[in-house]
Short mmCIF file of C-alpha atoms and ligand atoms in Angstrom, two decimals:
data_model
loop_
_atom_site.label_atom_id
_atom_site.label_comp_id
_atom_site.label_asym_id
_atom_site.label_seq_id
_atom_site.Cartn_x
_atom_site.Cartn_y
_atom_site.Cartn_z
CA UNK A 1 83.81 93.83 109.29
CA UNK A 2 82.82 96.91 111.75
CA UNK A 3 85.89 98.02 112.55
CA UNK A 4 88.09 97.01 109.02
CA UNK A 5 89.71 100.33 108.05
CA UNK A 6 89.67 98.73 104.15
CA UNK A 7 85.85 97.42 104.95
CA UNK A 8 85.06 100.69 105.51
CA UNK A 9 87.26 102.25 102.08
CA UNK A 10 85.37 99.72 100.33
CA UNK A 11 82.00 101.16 101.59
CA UNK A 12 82.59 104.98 101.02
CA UNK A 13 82.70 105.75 104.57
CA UNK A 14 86.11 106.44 104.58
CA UNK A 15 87.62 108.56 101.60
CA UNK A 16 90.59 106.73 98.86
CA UNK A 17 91.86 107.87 95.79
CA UNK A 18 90.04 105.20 93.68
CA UNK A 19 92.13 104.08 90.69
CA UNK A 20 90.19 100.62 89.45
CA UNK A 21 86.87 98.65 90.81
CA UNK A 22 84.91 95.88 89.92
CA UNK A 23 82.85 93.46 91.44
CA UNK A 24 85.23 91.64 92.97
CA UNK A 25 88.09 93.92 93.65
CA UNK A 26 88.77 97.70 94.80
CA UNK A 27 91.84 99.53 94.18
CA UNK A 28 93.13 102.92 95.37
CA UNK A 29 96.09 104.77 96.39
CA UNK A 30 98.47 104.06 99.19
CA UNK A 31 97.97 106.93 101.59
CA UNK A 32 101.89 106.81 102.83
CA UNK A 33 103.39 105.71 99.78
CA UNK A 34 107.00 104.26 98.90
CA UNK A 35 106.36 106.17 95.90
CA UNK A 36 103.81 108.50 94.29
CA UNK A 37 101.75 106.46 92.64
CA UNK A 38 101.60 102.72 95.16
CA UNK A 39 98.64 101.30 95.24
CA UNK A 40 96.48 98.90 97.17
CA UNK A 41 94.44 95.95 95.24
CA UNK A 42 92.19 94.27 97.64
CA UNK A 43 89.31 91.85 97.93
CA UNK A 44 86.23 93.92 98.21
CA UNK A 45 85.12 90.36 100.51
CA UNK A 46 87.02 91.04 103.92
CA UNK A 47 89.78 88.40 104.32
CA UNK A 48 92.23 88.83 107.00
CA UNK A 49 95.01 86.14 105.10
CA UNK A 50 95.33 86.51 101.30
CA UNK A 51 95.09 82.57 102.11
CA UNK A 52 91.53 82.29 102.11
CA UNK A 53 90.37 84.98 99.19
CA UNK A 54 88.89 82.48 96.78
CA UNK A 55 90.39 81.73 93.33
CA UNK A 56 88.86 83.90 91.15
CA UNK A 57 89.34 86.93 93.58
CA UNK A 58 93.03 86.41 94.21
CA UNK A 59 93.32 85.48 90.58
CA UNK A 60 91.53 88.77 89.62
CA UNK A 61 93.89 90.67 92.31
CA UNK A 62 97.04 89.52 90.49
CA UNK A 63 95.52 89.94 87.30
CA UNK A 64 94.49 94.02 88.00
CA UNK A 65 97.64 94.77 90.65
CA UNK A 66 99.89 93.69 87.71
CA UNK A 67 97.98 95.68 84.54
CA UNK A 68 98.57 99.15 87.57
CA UNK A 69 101.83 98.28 87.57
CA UNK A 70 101.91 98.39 83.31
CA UNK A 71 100.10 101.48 83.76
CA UNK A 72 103.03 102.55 85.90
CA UNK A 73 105.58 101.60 84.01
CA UNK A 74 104.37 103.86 81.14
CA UNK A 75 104.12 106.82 83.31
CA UNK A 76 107.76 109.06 82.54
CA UNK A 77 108.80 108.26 86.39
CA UNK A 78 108.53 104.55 86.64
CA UNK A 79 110.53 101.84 85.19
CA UNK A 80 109.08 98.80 86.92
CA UNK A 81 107.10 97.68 89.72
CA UNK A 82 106.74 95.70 93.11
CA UNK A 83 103.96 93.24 94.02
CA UNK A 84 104.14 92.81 97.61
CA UNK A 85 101.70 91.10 99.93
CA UNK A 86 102.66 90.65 103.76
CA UNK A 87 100.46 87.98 105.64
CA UNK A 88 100.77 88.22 108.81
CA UNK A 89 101.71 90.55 111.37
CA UNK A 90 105.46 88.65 111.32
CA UNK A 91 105.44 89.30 108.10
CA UNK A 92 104.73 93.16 108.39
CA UNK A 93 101.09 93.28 107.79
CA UNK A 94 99.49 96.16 109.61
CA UNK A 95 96.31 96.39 107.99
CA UNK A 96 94.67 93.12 108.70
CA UNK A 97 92.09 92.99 105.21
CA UNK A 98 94.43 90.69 102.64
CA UNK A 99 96.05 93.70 100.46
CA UNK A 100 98.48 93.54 97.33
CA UNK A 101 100.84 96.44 96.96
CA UNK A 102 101.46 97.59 93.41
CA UNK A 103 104.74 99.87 94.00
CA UNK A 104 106.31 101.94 91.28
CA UNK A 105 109.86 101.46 90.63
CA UNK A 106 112.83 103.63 88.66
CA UNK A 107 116.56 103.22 88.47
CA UNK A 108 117.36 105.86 90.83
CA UNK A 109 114.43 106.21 93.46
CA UNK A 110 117.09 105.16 96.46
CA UNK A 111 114.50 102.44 97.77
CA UNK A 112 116.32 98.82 98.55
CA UNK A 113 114.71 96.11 99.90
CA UNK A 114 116.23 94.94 102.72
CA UNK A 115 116.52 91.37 100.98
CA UNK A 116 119.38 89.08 103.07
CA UNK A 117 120.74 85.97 101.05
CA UNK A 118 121.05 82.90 104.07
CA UNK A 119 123.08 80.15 102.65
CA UNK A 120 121.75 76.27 103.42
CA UNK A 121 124.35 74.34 105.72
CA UNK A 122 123.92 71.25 103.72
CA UNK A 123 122.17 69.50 100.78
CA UNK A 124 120.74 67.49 103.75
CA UNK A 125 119.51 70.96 105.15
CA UNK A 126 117.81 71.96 102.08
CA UNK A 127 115.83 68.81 101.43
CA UNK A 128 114.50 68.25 105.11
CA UNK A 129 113.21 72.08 104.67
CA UNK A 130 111.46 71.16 101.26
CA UNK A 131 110.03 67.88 102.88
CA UNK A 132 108.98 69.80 105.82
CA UNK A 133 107.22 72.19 103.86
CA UNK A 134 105.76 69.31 101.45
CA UNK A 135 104.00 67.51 105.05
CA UNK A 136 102.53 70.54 105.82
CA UNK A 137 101.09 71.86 102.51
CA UNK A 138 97.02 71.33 102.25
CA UNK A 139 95.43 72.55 98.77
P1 5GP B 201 100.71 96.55 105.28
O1 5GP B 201 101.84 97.06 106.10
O2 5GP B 201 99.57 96.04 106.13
O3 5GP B 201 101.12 95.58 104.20
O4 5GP B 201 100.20 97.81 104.48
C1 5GP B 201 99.16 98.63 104.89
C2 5GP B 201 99.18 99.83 103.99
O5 5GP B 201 97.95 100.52 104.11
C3 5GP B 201 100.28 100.83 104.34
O6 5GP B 201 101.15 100.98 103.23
C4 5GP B 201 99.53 102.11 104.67
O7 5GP B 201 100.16 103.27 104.19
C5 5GP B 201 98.18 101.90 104.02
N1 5GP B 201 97.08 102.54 104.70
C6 5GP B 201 96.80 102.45 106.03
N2 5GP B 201 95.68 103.15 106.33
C7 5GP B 201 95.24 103.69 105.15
C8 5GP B 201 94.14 104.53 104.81
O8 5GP B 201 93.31 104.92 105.64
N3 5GP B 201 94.02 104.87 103.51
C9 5GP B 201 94.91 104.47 102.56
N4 5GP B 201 94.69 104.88 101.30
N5 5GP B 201 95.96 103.67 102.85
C10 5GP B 201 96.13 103.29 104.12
ZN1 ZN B 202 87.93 94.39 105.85
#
């Protein structure tokens, strides 16, 4: 993809911080981090939607974004770890090559997802969302 900013990571042209690469996946340093140390696990294939990175890619994605966040973990600063992966420019993707944020987490590092808690108005409610979702899903 000519004009990927990631695509272009991937191929050297642009300079990361590499932490991990294989064959399948490159990984490398946030450059506007939540916290020192965030990283970025993507598909070295350009996908636009994490929705279409085939199995063994997205498997190996979740498989390397969470051993960074172990490695994180046992760095003095960090006491856990986000995944996060927005698809979708609703969903606050800005970058538009699939990515899987690994973000570093301790007790006190005054970050709070802005995480609301919607109640269902029924038991009715709740069940025509899940059958909804149900007609719609295609494996
Ligand atoms: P999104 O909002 O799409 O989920 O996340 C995109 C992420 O890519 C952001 O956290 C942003 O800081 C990071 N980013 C954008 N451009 C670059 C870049 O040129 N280099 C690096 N290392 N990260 C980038
Ligand atoms: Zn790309």
């Amino acid at each position: 993809m000519p004009d990927c900013i990631f695509c272009k990571i991937i191929a050297g042209e642009i300079p990361s911080t590499k932490i991990y690469e294989d064959e399948l996946v490159y990984a490398f340093l946030d450059i506007s981090p939540i916290n020192p140390g965030h990283v970025l696990v993507i598909p070295k294939e350009h996908h636009e939607s994490a929705s279409t990175i085939p199995e063994a890619t997205a498997g190996r994605m979740f498989r390397i974004g969470s051993r960074i966040g172990i490695a994180l973990k046992r760095l003095e600063a960090y006491d856990a770890y986000n995944l996060h992966l927005a698809d979708g420019m609703a969903a606050g993707q800005v970058v538009m090559h699939a990515h899987l944020h690994v973000i570093p987490r301790g007790v006190e590092d005054h970050f709070h997802w802005n995480w609301r808690q919607l109640p269902y108005a029924s038991d009715e409610d709740r069940t025509a969302t899940a059958e909804a979702i149900k007609a719609k899903l295609s494996l």
